Coordinates of C-alpha atoms in Angstrom, one line a residue:
X78 CA 89.7 193.1 22.4
X79 CA 86.9 192.6 19.9
X80 CA 85.0 189.4 19.6
X81 CA 83.8 187.6 16.4
X82 CA 81.3 189.6 14.5
X83 CA 82.3 193.0 16.0
X84 CA 83.8 195.7 13.9
X85 CA 87.4 196.7 14.6
X86 CA 88.0 200.5 14.9
X87 CA 90.9 201.5 12.6
X88 CA 90.6 205.0 11.2
X89 CA 88.1 207.6 10.2
X90 CA 88.0 206.8 6.5
X91 CA 84.7 205.6 5.0
X92 CA 84.7 201.9 4.3
X93 CA 84.5 200.9 0.7
X94 CA 83.3 197.4 1.5
X95 CA 81.3 196.2 4.4
X96 CA 80.5 192.5 5.1
X97 CA 77.7 191.6 7.5
X98 CA 77.4 188.0 8.7
X99 CA 78.5 186.8 5.2
X100 CA 78.4 183.0 4.7
X101 CA 79.6 180.8 1.8
X102 CA 78.6 177.2 1.3
X103 CA 79.5 174.7 -1.3
X104 CA 78.5 171.0 -1.8
X105 CA 76.5 171.1 1.4
X106 CA 79.4 172.3 3.5
X107 CA 79.9 175.7 5.1
X108 CA 83.2 177.3 4.0
X109 CA 82.7 180.7 5.6
X110 CA 80.2 181.6 8.3
X111 CA 79.1 185.0 9.7
X112 CA 82.0 187.0 8.5
X113 CA 81.7 190.7 9.4
X114 CA 84.4 193.3 8.5
X115 CA 84.8 196.9 7.3
X116 CA 87.5 197.4 4.7
X117 CA 88.7 201.0 4.6
X118 CA 91.2 202.7 2.3
X119 CA 94.8 202.3 3.5
X120 CA 94.0 200.1 6.5
X121 CA 95.6 196.8 5.9
X122 CA 94.4 193.5 7.4
X123 CA 96.2 190.2 8.3
X124 CA 94.1 187.0 8.5
X125 CA 95.7 184.4 10.7
X126 CA 94.6 181.0 12.0
X127 CA 95.2 177.3 11.6
X128 CA 95.4 175.5 8.2
X129 CA 91.9 174.9 6.9
X130 CA 90.4 177.8 8.9
X131 CA 89.1 179.5 5.8
X132 CA 91.8 182.2 5.3
X133 CA 92.3 181.5 1.6
X134 CA 88.5 181.2 1.0
X135 CA 88.0 184.6 2.5
X136 CA 90.5 186.1 0.0
X137 CA 88.7 184.3 -2.8
X138 CA 85.4 185.8 -1.6
X139 CA 86.9 189.3 -1.5
X140 CA 88.3 188.8 -5.0
X141 CA 84.8 187.9 -6.2
X142 CA 85.8 184.3 -7.0
X143 CA 83.4 182.9 -4.4
X144 CA 79.7 183.8 -4.1
X145 CA 78.1 184.3 -0.7
X146 CA 74.7 182.8 0.1
X147 CA 74.2 184.4 3.5
X148 CA 74.5 187.9 4.9
X149 CA 75.2 191.1 3.0
X150 CA 78.2 192.6 1.2
X151 CA 78.1 196.1 -0.1
X152 CA 80.4 198.8 -1.3
X153 CA 79.6 202.2 0.2
X154 CA 81.7 204.1 -2.4
X155 CA 79.7 202.8 -5.4
X156 CA 81.7 199.6 -5.8
X157 CA 79.6 196.8 -7.3
X158 CA 80.9 193.9 -5.2
X159 CA 80.9 190.5 -7.0
X160 CA 80.5 192.0 -10.5
X161 CA 83.1 192.4 -13.3
X162 CA 83.6 196.0 -12.1
X163 CA 84.8 194.7 -8.7
X164 CA 87.3 192.4 -10.5
X165 CA 88.9 195.5 -12.0
X166 CA 89.7 197.0 -8.6
X167 CA 90.6 193.9 -6.7
X168 CA 93.6 191.6 -7.4
X169 CA 94.4 188.2 -5.7
X170 CA 97.9 186.7 -5.7
X171 CA 97.7 183.1 -4.5
X172 CA 100.4 180.6 -3.6
X173 CA 100.7 179.1 -7.0
X174 CA 102.1 181.2 -9.9
X175 CA 100.3 179.7 -12.9
X176 CA 103.0 180.7 -15.3
X177 CA 102.6 179.3 -18.9
X178 CA 104.9 178.6 -21.8
X179 CA 104.9 180.8 -24.8
X180 CA 101.9 178.9 -26.3
X181 CA 99.8 180.3 -23.4
X182 CA 98.4 176.9 -22.7
X183 CA 101.1 174.5 -21.5
X184 CA 102.3 174.7 -17.9
X185 CA 105.8 174.2 -16.6
X186 CA 107.1 170.9 -15.2
X187 CA 109.6 170.6 -12.4
X188 CA 112.8 169.5 -14.1
X189 CA 112.3 172.0 -16.8
X190 CA 114.0 174.8 -14.8
X191 CA 117.3 172.9 -14.8
X192 CA 117.3 171.7 -18.4
X193 CA 118.6 174.4 -20.7
X194 CA 117.2 172.7 -23.8
X195 CA 113.7 172.7 -22.4
X196 CA 113.5 176.4 -21.3
X197 CA 113.6 178.1 -24.7
X198 CA 109.7 178.2 -24.8
X199 CA 109.5 180.4 -21.7
X200 CA 109.7 184.2 -21.3
X201 CA 111.9 186.3 -19.2
X202 CA 110.9 188.5 -16.3
X203 CA 111.4 191.6 -18.4
X204 CA 109.1 190.2 -21.1
X205 CA 106.5 189.3 -18.5
X206 CA 106.5 192.8 -17.0
X207 CA 106.5 194.3 -20.5
X208 CA 103.3 192.5 -21.3
X209 CA 101.7 193.9 -18.1
X210 CA 102.9 197.4 -18.9
X211 CA 101.3 197.2 -22.3
X212 CA 98.0 195.7 -21.0
X213 CA 97.6 198.1 -18.1
X214 CA 99.0 201.3 -19.6
X215 CA 102.0 201.6 -17.2
X216 CA 104.9 204.0 -17.8
X217 CA 108.6 203.3 -17.3
X218 CA 108.7 205.5 -14.1
X219 CA 106.3 203.2 -12.4
X220 CA 108.2 200.1 -13.4
X221 CA 111.4 201.7 -12.2
X222 CA 109.8 202.5 -8.9
X223 CA 108.7 198.9 -8.4
X224 CA 112.1 197.7 -9.3
X225 CA 113.5 199.9 -6.5
X226 CA 111.2 198.2 -4.0
X227 CA 111.0 194.6 -5.3
X228 CA 114.4 194.4 -7.0
X229 CA 112.9 192.9 -10.2
X230 CA 115.3 194.9 -12.4
X231 CA 118.2 192.5 -11.7
X232 CA 115.9 189.6 -12.7
X233 CA 114.8 191.0 -16.1
X234 CA 116.9 188.6 -18.1
X235 CA 116.0 185.6 -16.0
X236 CA 113.5 183.1 -17.4
X237 CA 110.3 182.7 -15.3
X238 CA 111.0 179.0 -14.9
X239 CA 114.4 179.7 -13.3
X240 CA 113.1 182.0 -10.5
X241 CA 113.4 180.9 -6.9
X242 CA 110.2 180.9 -4.8
X243 CA 111.2 184.2 -3.2
X244 CA 111.9 185.8 -6.6
X245 CA 108.6 184.5 -7.9
X246 CA 106.8 186.0 -4.9
X247 CA 108.4 189.4 -5.6
X248 CA 107.5 189.3 -9.3
X249 CA 103.9 188.3 -8.6
X250 CA 103.4 191.2 -6.2
X251 CA 105.0 193.6 -8.7
X252 CA 102.7 192.3 -11.5
X253 CA 99.7 192.7 -9.2
X254 CA 100.6 196.3 -8.4
X255 CA 100.9 197.2 -12.1
X256 CA 97.1 196.6 -12.2
X257 CA 96.5 199.5 -9.8
X258 CA 94.2 197.6 -7.5
X259 CA 92.1 199.3 -4.9
X260 CA 92.1 196.1 -2.9
X261 CA 95.2 193.9 -3.1
X262 CA 94.7 190.4 -1.7
X263 CA 97.9 188.3 -1.0
X264 CA 97.8 184.7 0.1
X265 CA 100.9 184.0 2.3
X266 CA 103.0 186.8 0.7
X267 CA 105.8 186.5 3.2
X268 CA 106.4 182.9 2.2
X269 CA 109.8 182.5 0.5
X270 CA 111.0 186.0 1.1
X271 CA 114.5 186.5 2.6
X272 CA 115.1 189.0 5.4
X273 CA 115.7 191.8 3.0
X274 CA 112.5 190.9 1.1
X275 CA 110.4 191.1 4.3
X276 CA 111.8 194.5 5.1
X277 CA 111.0 195.7 1.6
X278 CA 107.5 194.4 2.0
X279 CA 107.0 196.4 5.1
X280 CA 108.1 199.6 3.3
X281 CA 105.8 198.8 0.4
X282 CA 102.8 198.5 2.8
X283 CA 103.5 201.9 4.1
X284 CA 103.6 203.5 0.7
X285 CA 100.4 201.7 -0.3
X286 CA 98.7 203.1 2.8
X287 CA 99.6 206.6 1.6
X288 CA 98.1 205.8 -1.8
X289 CA 94.8 204.6 -0.3
X290 CA 95.3 201.0 -1.5
X291 CA 94.1 198.4 1.0
X292 CA 96.1 195.2 1.4
X293 CA 94.6 192.0 3.0
X294 CA 97.0 189.2 3.6
X295 CA 97.0 185.7 5.0
X296 CA 99.9 184.9 7.2
X297 CA 100.9 183.4 10.6
X298 CA 100.8 185.1 13.9
X299 CA 104.6 185.2 14.1
X300 CA 104.9 186.9 10.7
X301 CA 102.4 189.8 10.7
X302 CA 104.1 192.8 9.0
X303 CA 104.6 196.1 10.7
X304 CA 102.1 198.2 9.0
X305 CA 99.0 196.0 9.5
X306 CA 96.2 197.8 11.2
X307 CA 93.7 195.0 11.9
X308 CA 94.2 191.3 12.5
X309 CA 91.5 188.7 12.3
X310 CA 91.9 185.2 13.8
X311 CA 90.0 182.6 11.9
X312 CA 88.8 179.2 13.0
X313 CA 86.4 176.8 11.2
X314 CA 85.4 179.5 8.6
X315 CA 84.6 182.2 11.1
X316 CA 86.3 185.1 12.8
X317 CA 87.2 184.0 16.3
X318 CA 88.7 187.3 17.3
X319 CA 89.4 190.6 15.7
X320 CA 92.1 193.0 16.9
X321 CA 93.5 196.4 16.1
X322 CA 97.3 196.4 16.0
X323 CA 97.9 197.3 19.6
X324 CA 95.5 194.6 20.9
X325 CA 97.1 192.0 18.6
X326 CA 100.6 192.6 20.0
X327 CA 99.3 191.9 23.5
X328 CA 97.5 188.8 22.2
X329 CA 100.5 187.5 20.3
X330 CA 102.7 187.2 23.4
X331 CA 100.1 184.9 25.0
X332 CA 100.3 182.4 22.1
X333 CA 102.1 179.3 23.4
X334 CA 101.2 176.5 21.1
X335 CA 102.9 173.2 22.1
X336 CA 103.3 170.1 20.0
X337 CA 105.4 167.1 21.1
X338 CA 105.4 164.2 18.6
X339 CA 105.0 160.7 19.8
X340 CA 108.7 160.0 19.8
X341 CA 108.2 156.2 20.2
X342 CA 106.0 156.0 17.1
X343 CA 108.2 158.4 15.1
X344 CA 111.4 156.3 15.8
X345 CA 109.4 153.1 15.0
X346 CA 108.5 154.5 11.6
X347 CA 112.0 155.6 11.0
X348 CA 113.4 152.2 11.9
X349 CA 110.9 150.3 9.7
X350 CA 112.8 150.8 6.4
X351 CA 116.1 149.7 5.0
X352 CA 119.5 150.9 6.3
X353 CA 122.2 152.2 4.0
X354 CA 125.8 153.0 4.8
X355 CA 127.9 155.4 2.7
X356 CA 131.2 157.2 3.2
X357 CA 130.3 160.2 1.2
X358 CA 126.7 161.4 0.7
X359 CA 127.9 164.2 -1.6
X360 CA 131.2 165.5 -2.7
X361 CA 131.6 168.4 -5.1
X362 CA 134.9 169.8 -6.4
X363 CA 135.2 173.0 -8.4
X364 CA 131.6 172.8 -9.7
X365 CA 130.6 175.2 -12.4
X366 CA 127.0 175.7 -13.5
X367 CA 126.0 178.2 -16.2
X368 CA 123.2 179.0 -18.6
X369 CA 124.8 180.9 -21.5
X370 CA 126.5 183.9 -20.0
X371 CA 124.8 183.5 -16.6
X372 CA 127.0 181.8 -14.1
X373 CA 125.1 180.1 -11.2
X374 CA 128.1 178.4 -9.6
X375 CA 131.8 179.0 -10.2
X376 CA 134.2 176.8 -8.3
X377 CA 131.9 175.3 -5.7
X378 CA 133.5 172.9 -3.3
X379 CA 131.4 171.0 -0.7
X380 CA 131.6 167.7 1.1
X381 CA 128.7 166.0 3.1
X382 CA 129.3 162.8 5.1
X383 CA 126.6 160.4 6.2
X384 CA 124.9 161.5 9.5
X385 CA 125.8 165.1 9.2
X386 CA 123.1 167.8 9.7
X387 CA 123.5 170.9 7.5
X388 CA 121.7 174.2 7.1
X389 CA 121.8 175.8 3.7
X390 CA 121.2 179.5 3.8
X391 CA 121.4 182.5 1.4
X392 CA 119.3 185.3 -0.1
X393 CA 116.7 184.8 -2.7
X394 CA 118.3 183.7 -6.0
X395 CA 121.6 182.7 -4.3
X396 CA 121.5 179.2 -5.9
X397 CA 120.2 177.1 -3.0
X398 CA 117.6 175.2 -5.0
X399 CA 120.2 174.7 -7.8
X400 CA 122.6 173.2 -5.3
X401 CA 119.9 170.8 -4.1
X402 CA 119.1 169.8 -7.7
X403 CA 122.7 168.6 -8.2
X404 CA 122.3 166.3 -5.1
X405 CA 118.8 165.1 -6.0
X406 CA 119.8 164.1 -9.6
X407 CA 117.6 166.7 -11.3
X408 CA 120.4 168.8 -12.9
X409 CA 121.9 167.6 -16.2
X410 CA 125.0 169.7 -15.8
X411 CA 126.1 167.4 -12.9
X412 CA 127.6 165.1 -15.6
X413 CA 130.0 167.9 -16.7
X414 CA 131.3 168.3 -13.1
X415 CA 133.2 166.3 -10.5
X416 CA 130.3 165.2 -8.3
X417 CA 130.1 162.1 -6.2
X418 CA 126.7 161.0 -4.7
X419 CA 126.3 158.1 -2.4
X420 CA 130.0 157.0 -3.1
X421 CA 129.5 156.9 -6.8
X422 CA 130.7 159.6 -9.3
X423 CA 128.0 161.0 -11.6
X424 CA 128.2 159.7 -15.1
X425 CA 129.5 156.2 -14.3
X426 CA 126.4 154.4 -15.3
X427 CA 124.0 155.2 -12.5
X428 CA 120.4 156.2 -13.2
X429 CA 118.5 159.1 -11.7
X430 CA 116.4 156.5 -9.9
X431 CA 119.5 155.2 -8.2
X432 CA 120.0 158.6 -6.7
X433 CA 116.4 159.3 -5.8
X434 CA 115.9 156.1 -4.0
X435 CA 118.3 157.4 -1.4
X436 CA 116.8 160.9 -1.0
X437 CA 113.6 162.3 0.4
X438 CA 112.9 165.7 -1.0
X439 CA 110.4 168.5 -0.4
X440 CA 110.5 172.1 -1.7
X441 CA 108.4 175.1 -2.4
X442 CA 109.1 174.7 -6.2
X443 CA 108.2 171.1 -6.2
X444 CA 104.8 172.0 -4.6
X445 CA 103.9 173.8 -7.7
X446 CA 103.9 170.7 -9.9
X447 CA 102.0 167.9 -8.2
X448 CA 98.8 166.7 -9.9
X449 CA 95.9 168.3 -8.0
X450 CA 93.3 165.6 -9.1
X451 CA 94.9 162.9 -6.9
X452 CA 94.2 162.3 -3.2
X453 CA 96.5 163.2 -0.4
X454 CA 97.1 159.5 0.2
X455 CA 98.1 158.9 -3.5
X456 CA 100.5 161.9 -3.4
X457 CA 102.2 160.3 -0.3
X458 CA 102.4 156.9 -1.9
X459 CA 104.2 158.4 -4.9
X460 CA 107.1 158.9 -2.6
X461 CA 107.8 155.1 -2.7
X462 CA 108.4 155.4 -6.4
X463 CA 110.0 159.0 -6.6
X464 CA 107.4 160.2 -9.1
X465 CA 105.5 163.5 -9.0
X466 CA 102.1 161.9 -8.5
X467 CA 101.0 158.2 -8.4
X468 CA 100.8 156.6 -11.8
X469 CA 100.1 153.0 -10.8
X470 CA 97.6 151.1 -8.7
X471 CA 97.6 151.9 -5.0
X472 CA 99.3 149.1 -3.0
X473 CA 97.5 147.9 0.1
X474 CA 100.8 147.0 1.7
X475 CA 101.7 150.7 1.9
X476 CA 98.5 151.9 3.6
X477 CA 99.4 151.1 7.2
X478 CA 102.6 153.1 7.1
X479 CA 101.0 156.0 5.3
X480 CA 98.2 156.0 7.9
X481 CA 100.7 156.0 10.7
X482 CA 102.6 159.0 9.4
X483 CA 99.4 161.0 8.7
X484 CA 98.1 160.2 12.2
X485 CA 101.4 161.3 13.7
X486 CA 101.1 164.7 11.9
X487 CA 97.4 164.8 12.7
X488 CA 96.1 165.0 9.0
X489 CA 94.7 161.5 8.5
X490 CA 91.2 163.0 8.0
X491 CA 92.4 164.4 4.6
X492 CA 93.7 161.0 3.3
X493 CA 90.9 160.6 0.7
X494 CA 90.5 164.3 0.0
X495 CA 91.7 165.6 -3.3
X496 CA 95.1 167.3 -3.0
X497 CA 93.8 170.5 -4.5
X498 CA 90.9 170.7 -2.0
X499 CA 93.1 170.2 1.0
X500 CA 94.3 173.4 2.9
X501 CA 97.7 174.7 1.8
X502 CA 99.2 173.8 5.1
X503 CA 97.9 170.2 4.8
X504 CA 99.3 170.0 1.3
X505 CA 102.8 170.9 2.6
X506 CA 102.5 168.3 5.4
X507 CA 101.5 165.7 2.8
X508 CA 104.6 166.5 0.8
X509 CA 106.7 166.2 3.9
X510 CA 105.4 162.7 4.6
X511 CA 106.0 161.8 0.9
X512 CA 109.7 162.7 1.5
X513 CA 109.9 160.6 4.7
X514 CA 107.8 157.6 3.7
X515 CA 110.6 155.4 2.3
X516 CA 113.1 156.2 5.2
X517 CA 115.8 157.6 2.9
X518 CA 119.3 158.1 4.3
X519 CA 119.3 161.7 3.0
X520 CA 116.6 164.3 3.6
X521 CA 116.6 167.5 1.4
X522 CA 114.2 169.9 3.0
X523 CA 114.0 173.1 1.0
X524 CA 112.1 175.7 3.1
X525 CA 109.6 173.0 4.3
X526 CA 107.9 175.4 6.7
X527 CA 106.5 177.5 3.8
X528 CA 102.7 177.6 3.9
X529 CA 102.4 176.1 7.4
X530 CA 100.5 177.7 10.2
X531 CA 102.1 178.4 13.5
X532 CA 101.2 175.1 15.1
X533 CA 102.3 173.1 12.0
X534 CA 105.6 174.9 12.1
X535 CA 106.1 173.7 15.6
X536 CA 105.1 170.2 14.6
X537 CA 107.6 170.3 11.8
X538 CA 110.4 171.6 14.0
X539 CA 109.7 169.0 16.7
X540 CA 109.5 166.1 14.2
X541 CA 112.7 167.1 12.3
X542 CA 114.5 167.6 15.6
X543 CA 113.6 164.0 16.5
X544 CA 114.7 162.8 13.1
X545 CA 118.0 164.6 13.5
X546 CA 118.8 162.5 16.6
X547 CA 119.1 159.5 14.3
X548 CA 122.9 159.2 13.5
X549 CA 122.3 157.4 10.2
X550 CA 120.2 160.2 8.6
X551 CA 121.8 163.0 6.7
X552 CA 119.9 166.3 6.7
X553 CA 120.2 169.4 4.5
X554 CA 117.7 172.0 5.6
X555 CA 117.2 175.2 3.6
X556 CA 115.6 178.3 5.3
X557 CA 115.7 182.1 5.5
X558 CA 114.8 182.0 9.2
X559 CA 117.4 180.4 11.5
X560 CA 114.8 180.1 14.2
X561 CA 113.0 177.5 12.1
X562 CA 116.0 175.2 12.2
X563 CA 115.6 172.0 14.2
X564 CA 117.9 171.1 17.1
X565 CA 120.7 169.0 15.9
X566 CA 122.0 171.2 13.1
X567 CA 125.8 170.9 13.1
X568 CA 127.1 172.9 10.1
X569 CA 126.0 175.8 7.9
X570 CA 126.8 176.6 4.3
X571 CA 125.9 180.1 3.3
X572 CA 125.6 181.0 -0.4
X573 CA 126.0 184.4 -1.9
X574 CA 124.8 184.3 -5.6
X575 CA 126.3 180.8 -6.2
X576 CA 129.5 181.3 -4.3
X577 CA 130.0 179.5 -0.9
X578 CA 130.5 182.6 1.2
X579 CA 131.1 180.6 4.3
X580 CA 131.1 177.1 5.7
X581 CA 131.0 177.1 9.5
X582 CA 129.8 175.3 12.5
X583 CA 126.2 176.0 13.7
X584 CA 127.2 177.8 16.9
X585 CA 129.4 180.1 15.0
X586 CA 126.6 180.9 12.6
X587 CA 124.2 181.6 15.5
X588 CA 126.6 184.1 16.9
X589 CA 126.8 185.9 13.6
X590 CA 123.0 186.1 13.1

């Protein structure tokens, strides 16, 4: 095992970038400290560690977006690290897509993906890749090869705004590869990928090894891809340990993080709100959702009663997020279908706020649209009003409950930090608290573990398991990994491109997977 600061032995190729005791500081605070690593062609790295450990900052440094003010960094093969030349050979794909409308200035907003009248100003996947082909002088053969790996061909007519989080991830990786980087930097690339997508990513890493492209990713200890040659464990902006692949496998089996929430405090928080009783949380009969010729659902039938605990599973693009949007009041085509929510048929005079007051919702897509100039506390308080951000004065009466939830999840230290400055894992936990803060009878959790480190994933599972023991709370949990599902899940609905492939009991589902 290698200790912090030592070089991990990988292969005999000459390193094209060497960092020696590199440090980065900003606003009087150390962000990275004494980072030493050799980056060699075709030897891929995984950077793991708790949220806030500096993983993303390291990728930003390697992309030339952060400037170091301690140590040395040099390219042995004539690469001018930190200059415009370096930007041409390194590409960073982070956790937010940054897509724009056709004017190139305006960003998307959350409900836009479900409103057909508001999506005409966005481009398709094919047009997006076409622009990259023209800009980077890429031929059709290369596009076709990427399509084979990342399955972007079947998405070419789909608008960017309508992509699922997993489809977006595949597209961003494809777009980055069209730039022919020598160093490809990926922040949590496994996030949002289904089982097939993860297998494809493993194959892609192997091919990039043969081409001499080096990939450095941030991920969790439980999700390090097969063809990673070196693994660095970060803590407080430094390398705590550095392993080669074999050493890491021995280390990984020793990881036994434990988190048990304060059950008494949790149930006190859950009992502090109002109680609502409904016969039917959701009832859908022969639901059809389409955009032009594209059919998302055709004859969907599903019933959810209060207190039931559901898992919603399916491959990337199967329609899971669209199904949740029908329940959460975000999809306008609900009015053209037979849908009952909280014992009331859609289109009988209820407002969207009548629906949202009964739901707590968190998703990877929603994460993209929160205002980054508000504090974590303000983002949580917006959950009382079901708005994407807080647009009124903070209410002192809400502060004790927000503090109690943040302390329970061990993130109260970030309460007054701007949302954009908080680590990605903390941001996800903030949005989870926002969904829970008003004690809704229905929780819609769309891949809530995305972006969380290993310990936070255990926190999440423990907390949702405790919440699931409440017989009045209805839960719909979306995931690609059945091992993430909390105890208490009773039923599973599996989608296959908008069609309910199966509705089954959880034990039957576990036997099949």
